[in-house]
XYZ file of N, CA and C in Angstrom:
366
model
N -37.573 -16.840 0.017
C -38.127 -15.541 0.336
C -39.546 -15.386 -0.208
N -39.994 -16.321 -0.978
C -41.333 -16.252 -1.535
C -42.409 -16.364 -0.473
N -42.104 -16.976 0.643
C -43.114 -17.226 1.664
C -43.693 -15.937 2.217
N -42.933 -14.884 2.297
C -43.468 -13.643 2.849
C -43.984 -12.704 1.769
N -44.047 -13.155 0.533
C -44.626 -12.366 -0.542
C -43.632 -11.480 -1.265
N -42.346 -11.571 -0.952
C -41.348 -10.726 -1.593
C -40.257 -11.612 -2.169
N -40.098 -11.580 -3.472
C -39.066 -12.404 -4.097
C -37.716 -11.703 -4.014
N -36.672 -12.480 -4.234
C -35.323 -11.885 -4.230
C -35.197 -10.827 -5.313
N -35.777 -11.080 -6.449
C -35.719 -10.135 -7.566
C -36.361 -8.808 -7.151
N -37.511 -8.860 -6.477
C -38.172 -7.633 -6.026
C -37.330 -6.917 -4.975
N -36.735 -7.675 -4.092
C -35.889 -7.092 -3.053
C -34.692 -6.368 -3.676
N -34.020 -7.017 -4.614
C -32.861 -6.405 -5.279
C -33.289 -5.161 -6.050
N -34.442 -5.249 -6.712
C -34.938 -4.102 -7.466
C -35.213 -2.917 -6.536
N -35.777 -3.179 -5.363
C -36.068 -2.114 -4.402
C -34.784 -1.505 -3.825
N -33.808 -2.341 -3.524
C -32.531 -1.848 -3.000
C -31.830 -1.008 -4.064
N -31.840 -1.456 -5.306
C -31.211 -0.708 -6.398
C -31.911 0.638 -6.600
N -33.229 0.651 -6.521
C -33.972 1.905 -6.680
C -33.623 2.876 -5.569
N -33.465 2.378 -4.361
C -33.068 3.232 -3.244
C -31.680 3.818 -3.488
N -30.765 2.990 -3.982
C -29.400 3.450 -4.262
C -29.383 4.557 -5.295
N -30.172 4.415 -6.343
C -30.254 5.443 -7.379
C -30.856 6.723 -6.803
N -31.856 6.588 -5.954
C -32.493 7.759 -5.360
C -31.561 8.469 -4.388
N -30.704 7.722 -3.715
C -29.800 8.315 -2.726
C -28.559 8.926 -3.364
N -28.219 8.576 -4.584
C -26.990 9.045 -5.234
C -26.881 10.569 -5.284
N -27.917 11.320 -5.662
C -27.765 12.779 -5.680
C -27.476 13.361 -4.302
N -28.031 12.785 -3.276
C -27.779 13.258 -1.916
C -26.315 13.029 -1.556
N -25.788 11.869 -1.887
C -24.391 11.564 -1.590
C -23.450 12.443 -2.397
N -23.805 12.752 -3.629
C -22.954 13.598 -4.468
C -22.853 15.011 -3.907
N -23.847 15.454 -3.179
C -23.840 16.793 -2.599
C -23.377 16.786 -1.149
N -22.758 15.698 -0.734
C -22.306 15.587 0.648
C -21.301 16.691 0.964
N -21.372 17.192 2.179
C -20.466 18.247 2.607
C -19.093 17.653 2.921
N -18.063 18.331 2.466
C -16.690 17.903 2.716
C -16.220 18.623 3.969
N -15.667 17.872 4.921
C -15.205 18.476 6.161
C -14.123 19.513 5.921
N -13.093 19.151 5.187
C -11.964 20.044 4.956
C -11.539 19.879 3.509
N -11.792 20.879 2.709
C -11.561 20.792 1.269
C -10.093 20.597 0.900
N -9.181 20.925 1.800
C -7.756 20.844 1.490
C -7.098 19.546 1.957
N -7.887 18.529 2.202
C -7.353 17.239 2.650
C -6.264 16.704 1.709
N -6.379 16.852 0.393
C -5.301 16.339 -0.464
C -3.917 16.919 -0.131
N -3.875 18.116 0.405
C -2.599 18.762 0.709
C -2.036 18.339 2.067
N -2.688 17.394 2.702
C -2.200 16.850 3.967
C -1.449 15.542 3.741
N -1.185 15.214 2.495
C -0.413 14.029 2.180
C -0.913 13.235 1.000
N -2.032 13.615 0.436
C -2.609 12.853 -0.667
C -2.312 13.383 -2.052
N -1.435 14.367 -2.159
C -1.072 14.889 -3.476
C 0.422 15.205 -3.485
N 0.889 15.764 -4.573
C 2.305 16.127 -4.644
C 2.582 17.462 -3.956
N 1.540 18.157 -3.519
C 1.671 19.423 -2.789
C 1.456 19.174 -1.299
N 2.208 19.895 -0.466
C 2.096 19.772 0.991
C 1.783 21.136 1.578
N 0.753 21.193 2.402
C 0.371 22.421 3.105
C 1.244 22.555 4.349
N 2.134 23.529 4.362
C 3.091 23.676 5.465
C 2.440 24.112 6.773
N 1.209 24.591 6.735
C 0.529 25.014 7.959
C -0.300 23.919 8.614
N -0.680 22.900 7.877
C -1.597 21.897 8.417
C -1.112 20.457 8.307
N -0.148 20.186 7.462
C 0.293 18.810 7.239
C 1.074 18.271 8.435
N 0.905 16.994 8.670
C 1.621 16.289 9.729
C 3.085 16.128 9.343
N 3.938 16.083 10.333
C 5.377 15.986 10.124
C 5.758 14.791 9.241
N 5.015 13.701 9.315
C 5.355 12.496 8.559
C 5.070 12.605 7.067
N 4.279 13.581 6.665
C 3.996 13.770 5.240
C 5.283 14.105 4.485
N 6.214 14.725 5.172
C 7.448 15.165 4.528
C 8.375 14.006 4.171
N 8.037 12.789 4.554
C 8.852 11.640 4.153
C 8.817 11.466 2.636
N 7.842 12.067 1.981
C 7.737 12.007 0.529
C 8.837 12.814 -0.156
N 9.444 13.728 0.593
C 10.469 14.613 0.035
C 11.816 14.280 0.679
N 12.661 13.528 0.008
C 13.938 13.111 0.590
C 14.760 14.298 1.120
N 15.237 14.141 2.355
C 16.031 15.177 2.999
C 15.232 16.078 3.926
N 13.910 16.022 3.826
C 13.057 16.906 4.630
C 12.692 16.294 5.987
N 12.572 14.986 6.037
C 12.123 14.313 7.264
C 13.311 13.668 7.946
N 13.453 13.768 9.225
C 12.592 14.363 10.240
C 12.982 15.783 10.640
N 14.230 16.185 10.431
C 14.712 17.442 10.993
C 14.014 18.671 10.421
N 14.070 18.850 9.114
C 13.469 20.041 8.505
C 11.964 20.032 8.705
N 11.343 18.868 8.562
C 9.896 18.752 8.768
C 9.516 19.168 10.182
N 10.302 18.741 11.161
C 10.029 19.116 12.551
C 10.144 20.614 12.765
N 11.135 21.224 12.142
C 11.311 22.677 12.264
C 10.146 23.408 11.609
N 9.733 22.956 10.434
C 8.604 23.584 9.738
C 7.355 23.522 10.616
N 7.089 22.368 11.187
C 5.898 22.207 12.030
C 5.997 23.028 13.316
N 7.165 23.136 13.858
C 7.355 23.836 15.132
C 7.146 25.347 15.013
N 7.627 25.945 13.940
C 7.625 27.405 13.846
C 6.454 27.991 13.072
N 5.544 27.187 12.582
C 4.392 27.719 11.843
C 3.405 28.392 12.763
N 2.378 28.962 12.289
C 1.946 29.012 10.898
C 2.702 30.082 10.099
N 2.623 29.933 8.791
C 3.305 30.810 7.857
C 2.289 31.491 6.953
N 2.594 32.704 6.559
C 1.738 33.423 5.606
C 2.012 32.938 4.182
N 3.291 32.692 3.883
C 3.706 32.237 2.560
C 4.794 31.183 2.725
N 5.103 30.480 1.666
C 6.183 29.492 1.690
C 7.518 30.196 1.919
N 7.662 31.396 1.404
C 8.906 32.154 1.570
C 9.209 32.444 3.040
N 8.199 32.442 3.887
C 8.408 32.663 5.328
C 9.284 31.574 5.948
N 9.368 30.421 5.297
C 10.210 29.342 5.818
C 11.672 29.777 5.912
N 12.097 30.618 4.992
C 13.494 31.049 4.963
C 13.831 32.015 6.093
N 12.827 32.487 6.814
C 13.035 33.389 7.952
C 13.188 32.636 9.273
N 12.980 31.332 9.268
C 13.088 30.534 10.492
C 14.554 30.522 10.916
N 14.849 31.017 12.129
C 16.244 31.178 12.549
C 17.038 29.887 12.727
N 16.397 28.788 13.022
C 17.138 27.557 13.296
C 17.467 26.737 12.043
N 17.099 27.221 10.863
C 17.427 26.507 9.635
C 18.818 26.896 9.155
N 19.621 25.897 8.816
C 20.955 26.157 8.275
C 20.840 26.498 6.785
N 21.908 26.980 6.211
C 21.929 27.293 4.783
C 21.677 26.029 3.959
N 22.232 24.902 4.394
C 22.033 23.632 3.693
C 20.561 23.208 3.746
N 19.934 23.373 4.898
C 18.519 23.017 5.037
C 17.642 23.926 4.177
N 18.000 25.195 4.091
C 17.245 26.116 3.232
C 17.366 25.716 1.771
N 18.510 25.180 1.364
C 18.679 24.704 -0.009
C 17.768 23.510 -0.288
N 17.625 22.643 0.695
C 16.729 21.490 0.523
C 15.288 21.980 0.387
N 14.900 22.952 1.202
C 13.551 23.517 1.091
C 13.365 24.144 -0.282
N 14.370 24.868 -0.749
C 14.312 25.512 -2.064
C 14.081 24.472 -3.162
N 14.724 23.318 -3.017
C 14.576 22.231 -3.988
C 13.113 21.795 -4.126
N 12.369 21.820 -3.019
C 10.975 21.352 -3.008
C 9.952 22.481 -2.912
N 10.384 23.704 -3.092
C 9.486 24.849 -2.921
C 8.214 24.732 -3.750
N 8.317 24.194 -4.960
C 7.135 24.041 -5.833
C 6.126 23.041 -5.274
N 6.554 22.200 -4.330
C 5.671 21.206 -3.726
C 5.031 21.696 -2.423
N 5.331 22.909 -2.019
C 4.846 23.428 -0.741
C 3.870 24.568 -0.966
N 2.874 24.657 -0.108
C 1.964 25.798 -0.104
C 1.541 26.114 1.311
N 1.172 27.360 1.505
C 0.791 27.828 2.848
C -0.688 28.202 2.837
N -1.522 27.279 3.274
C -2.957 27.537 3.366
C -3.289 28.013 4.778
N -4.496 28.501 4.960
C -4.904 28.971 6.280
C -4.844 27.829 7.292
N -4.308 28.094 8.477
C -4.246 27.056 9.511
C -5.638 26.600 9.940
N -5.812 25.302 10.067
C -7.068 24.717 10.545
C -6.784 24.090 11.909
N -7.418 24.577 12.964
C -7.114 24.104 14.322
C -7.139 22.587 14.488
N -8.046 21.912 13.802
C -8.159 20.461 13.964
C -6.958 19.707 13.377
N -6.186 20.358 12.523
C -4.992 19.715 11.962
C -3.716 20.204 12.625
N -3.711 21.414 13.104
C -2.527 21.964 13.768
C -2.188 21.157 15.014
N -3.189 20.744 15.762
C -2.924 20.011 16.995
C -2.309 18.633 16.758
N -2.403 18.114 15.549
C -1.864 16.785 15.236
C -0.627 16.836 14.345
N 0.029 17.974 14.252
C 1.153 18.104 13.324
C 2.343 17.217 13.681
N 2.525 16.920 14.948
C 3.653 16.094 15.350
C 3.275 14.637 15.547
N 2.069 14.374 16.014
C 1.662 12.997 16.263
C 0.182 12.855 15.963
N -0.119 12.300 14.802
C -1.517 12.128 14.431
C -2.045 10.741 14.799
N -1.228 9.957 15.500
C -1.669 8.642 15.968
C -1.574 7.548 14.928
N -1.016 7.842 13.760
C -0.836 6.841 12.719
C 0.597 6.342 12.753
N 0.749 5.057 12.824
C 2.074 4.447 12.895
C 2.212 3.376 11.834
N 3.430 3.121 11.439
C 3.663 2.093 10.418
C 3.408 0.732 10.965
């Protein structure tokens, strides 16, 4: 690389300087949807936006109860789940078991449309 007047050391130094200069811009990057962790990346599940397959983390919830939750939403609160007419008493007990893991955030249209099939397969 010496032939064109730029050594590898200078090139690496310039690339590193650019990276340091760009870091503050990247740190202030806008997040598309702040509640992404509640779509399957944490121990909490957003009942209004999470995909049906997220409920596989909670034994007994997938596929039947998860499908019912996705079908009858959106919900104002987690307690609204107990008002769903097609849930049996046994299914409500399973929901009660995991109530601390559920939350009802505002519905986001871009996630509601993918609640049953987000195109991700095993």
